[in-house]
PDB file of C-alpha atoms in Angstrom:
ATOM      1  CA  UNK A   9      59.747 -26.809 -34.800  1.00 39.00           C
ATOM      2  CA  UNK A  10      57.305 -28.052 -37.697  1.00 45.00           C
ATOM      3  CA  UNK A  11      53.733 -27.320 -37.963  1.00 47.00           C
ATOM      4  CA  UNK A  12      51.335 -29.042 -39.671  1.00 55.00           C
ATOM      5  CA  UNK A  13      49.154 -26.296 -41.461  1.00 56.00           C
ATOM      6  CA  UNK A  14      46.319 -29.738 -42.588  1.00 72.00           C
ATOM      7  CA  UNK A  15      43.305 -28.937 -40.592  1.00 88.00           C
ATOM      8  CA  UNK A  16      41.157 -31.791 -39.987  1.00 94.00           C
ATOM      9  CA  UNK A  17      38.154 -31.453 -40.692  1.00 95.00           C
ATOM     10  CA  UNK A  18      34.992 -33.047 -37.929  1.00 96.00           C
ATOM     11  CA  UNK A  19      34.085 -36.704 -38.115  1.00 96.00           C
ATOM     12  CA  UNK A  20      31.897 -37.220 -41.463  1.00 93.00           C
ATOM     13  CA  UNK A  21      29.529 -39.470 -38.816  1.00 94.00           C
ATOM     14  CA  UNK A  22      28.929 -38.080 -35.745  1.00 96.00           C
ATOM     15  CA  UNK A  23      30.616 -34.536 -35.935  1.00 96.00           C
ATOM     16  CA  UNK A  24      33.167 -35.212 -33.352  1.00 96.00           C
ATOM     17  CA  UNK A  25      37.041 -34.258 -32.952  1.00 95.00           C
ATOM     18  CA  UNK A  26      39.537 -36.053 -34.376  1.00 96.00           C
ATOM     19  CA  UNK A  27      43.376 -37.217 -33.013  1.00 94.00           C
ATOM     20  CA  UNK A  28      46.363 -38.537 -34.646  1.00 92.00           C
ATOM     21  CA  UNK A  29      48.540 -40.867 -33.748  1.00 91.00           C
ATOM     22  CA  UNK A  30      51.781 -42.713 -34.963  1.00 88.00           C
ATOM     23  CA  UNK A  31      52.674 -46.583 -34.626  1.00 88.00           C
ATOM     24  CA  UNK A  32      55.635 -48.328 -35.529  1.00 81.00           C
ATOM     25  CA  UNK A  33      56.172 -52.169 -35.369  1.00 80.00           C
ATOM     26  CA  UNK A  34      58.530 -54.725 -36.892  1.00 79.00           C
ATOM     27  CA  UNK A  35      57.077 -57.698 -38.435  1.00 74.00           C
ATOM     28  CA  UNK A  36      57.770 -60.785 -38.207  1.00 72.00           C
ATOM     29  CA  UNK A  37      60.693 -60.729 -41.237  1.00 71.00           C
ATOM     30  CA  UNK A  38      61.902 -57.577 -39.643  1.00 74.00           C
ATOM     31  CA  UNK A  39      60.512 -54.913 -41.247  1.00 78.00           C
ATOM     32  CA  UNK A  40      59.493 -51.769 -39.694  1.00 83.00           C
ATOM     33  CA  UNK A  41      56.378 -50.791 -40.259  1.00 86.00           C
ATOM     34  CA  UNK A  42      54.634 -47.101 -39.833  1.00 87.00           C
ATOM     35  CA  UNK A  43      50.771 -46.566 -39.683  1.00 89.00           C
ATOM     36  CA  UNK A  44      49.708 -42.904 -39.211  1.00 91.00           C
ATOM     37  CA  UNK A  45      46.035 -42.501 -38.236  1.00 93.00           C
ATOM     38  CA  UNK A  46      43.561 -40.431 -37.655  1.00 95.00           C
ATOM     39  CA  UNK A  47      40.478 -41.300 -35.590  1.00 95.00           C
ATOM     40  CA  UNK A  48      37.200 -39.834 -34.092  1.00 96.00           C
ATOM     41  CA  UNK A  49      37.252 -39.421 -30.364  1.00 94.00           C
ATOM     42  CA  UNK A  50      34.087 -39.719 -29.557  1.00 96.00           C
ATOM     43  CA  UNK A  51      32.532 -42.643 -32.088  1.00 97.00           C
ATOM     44  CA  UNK A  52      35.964 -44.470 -33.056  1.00 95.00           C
ATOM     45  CA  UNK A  53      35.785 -44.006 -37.108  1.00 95.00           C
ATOM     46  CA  UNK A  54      39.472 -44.455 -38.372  1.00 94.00           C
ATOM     47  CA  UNK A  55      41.539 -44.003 -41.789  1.00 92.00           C
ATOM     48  CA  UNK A  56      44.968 -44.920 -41.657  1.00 90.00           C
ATOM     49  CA  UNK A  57      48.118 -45.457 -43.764  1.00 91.00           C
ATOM     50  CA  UNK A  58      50.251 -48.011 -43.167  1.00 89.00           C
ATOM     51  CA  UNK A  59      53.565 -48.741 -44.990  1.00 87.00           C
ATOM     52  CA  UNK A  60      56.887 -50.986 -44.558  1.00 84.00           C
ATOM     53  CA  UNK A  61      59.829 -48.686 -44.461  1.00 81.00           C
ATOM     54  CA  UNK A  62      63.464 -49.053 -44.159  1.00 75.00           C
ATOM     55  CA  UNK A  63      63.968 -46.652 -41.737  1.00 67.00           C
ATOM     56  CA  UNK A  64      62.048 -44.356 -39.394  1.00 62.00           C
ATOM     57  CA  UNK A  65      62.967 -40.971 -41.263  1.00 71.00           C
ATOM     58  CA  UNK A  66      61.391 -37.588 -40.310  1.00 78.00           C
ATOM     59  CA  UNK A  67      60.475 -36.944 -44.020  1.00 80.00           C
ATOM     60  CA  UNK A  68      58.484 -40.207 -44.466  1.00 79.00           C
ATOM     61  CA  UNK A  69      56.883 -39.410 -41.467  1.00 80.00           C
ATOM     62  CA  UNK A  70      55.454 -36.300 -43.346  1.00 83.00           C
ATOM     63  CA  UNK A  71      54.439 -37.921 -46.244  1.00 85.00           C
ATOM     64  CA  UNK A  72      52.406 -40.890 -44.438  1.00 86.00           C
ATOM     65  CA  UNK A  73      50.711 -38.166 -41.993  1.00 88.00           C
ATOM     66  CA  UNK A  74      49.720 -35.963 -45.290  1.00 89.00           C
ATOM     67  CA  UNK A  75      48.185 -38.928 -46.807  1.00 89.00           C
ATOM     68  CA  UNK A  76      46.286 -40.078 -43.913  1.00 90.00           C
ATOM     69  CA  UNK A  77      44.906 -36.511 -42.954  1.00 92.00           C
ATOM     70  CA  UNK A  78      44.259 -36.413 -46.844  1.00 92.00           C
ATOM     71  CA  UNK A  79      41.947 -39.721 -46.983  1.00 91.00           C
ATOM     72  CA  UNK A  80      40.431 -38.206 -43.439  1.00 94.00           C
ATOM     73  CA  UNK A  81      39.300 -35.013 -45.096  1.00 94.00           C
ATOM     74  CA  UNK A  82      38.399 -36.341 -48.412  1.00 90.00           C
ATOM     75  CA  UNK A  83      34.131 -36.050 -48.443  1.00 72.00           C
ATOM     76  CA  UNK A  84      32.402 -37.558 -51.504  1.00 62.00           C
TER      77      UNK A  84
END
């Protein structure tokens, strides 16, 4: 099993909880596409990655969900 040591931190708006979630698509050329996001539960604020990728593989998984949950708990 993997665990994911990133805690997120609280919506920067409203304070509340965020989720994650995963999404892959094809386009219309084929490509499969992965967005990772992570979103506010209770107001709807969202940062996401989204990349085209050859394949579906566990390791880019990683990378995509570290850069969204990055971007998420980056505060200026």
């Amino acid at each position: 099993m993997i665990t994911i040591s990133t805690e997120l931190k609280p919506c920067p708006f409203c304070g509340g909880q965020p989720k994650t979630s995963v999404n892959y698509r094809q386009c219309g050329g084929g490509d499969l596409v992965l967005e990772f996001a992570v979103m506010c539960s209770h107001c709807g604020v969202k940062r996401s990655i989204t990349e085209e990728v050859e394949d579906a593989s566990f390791g880019l998984y990683i990378d995509i969900m570290d850069k969204a949950m990055e971007l998420w708990n980056g505060r200026v």
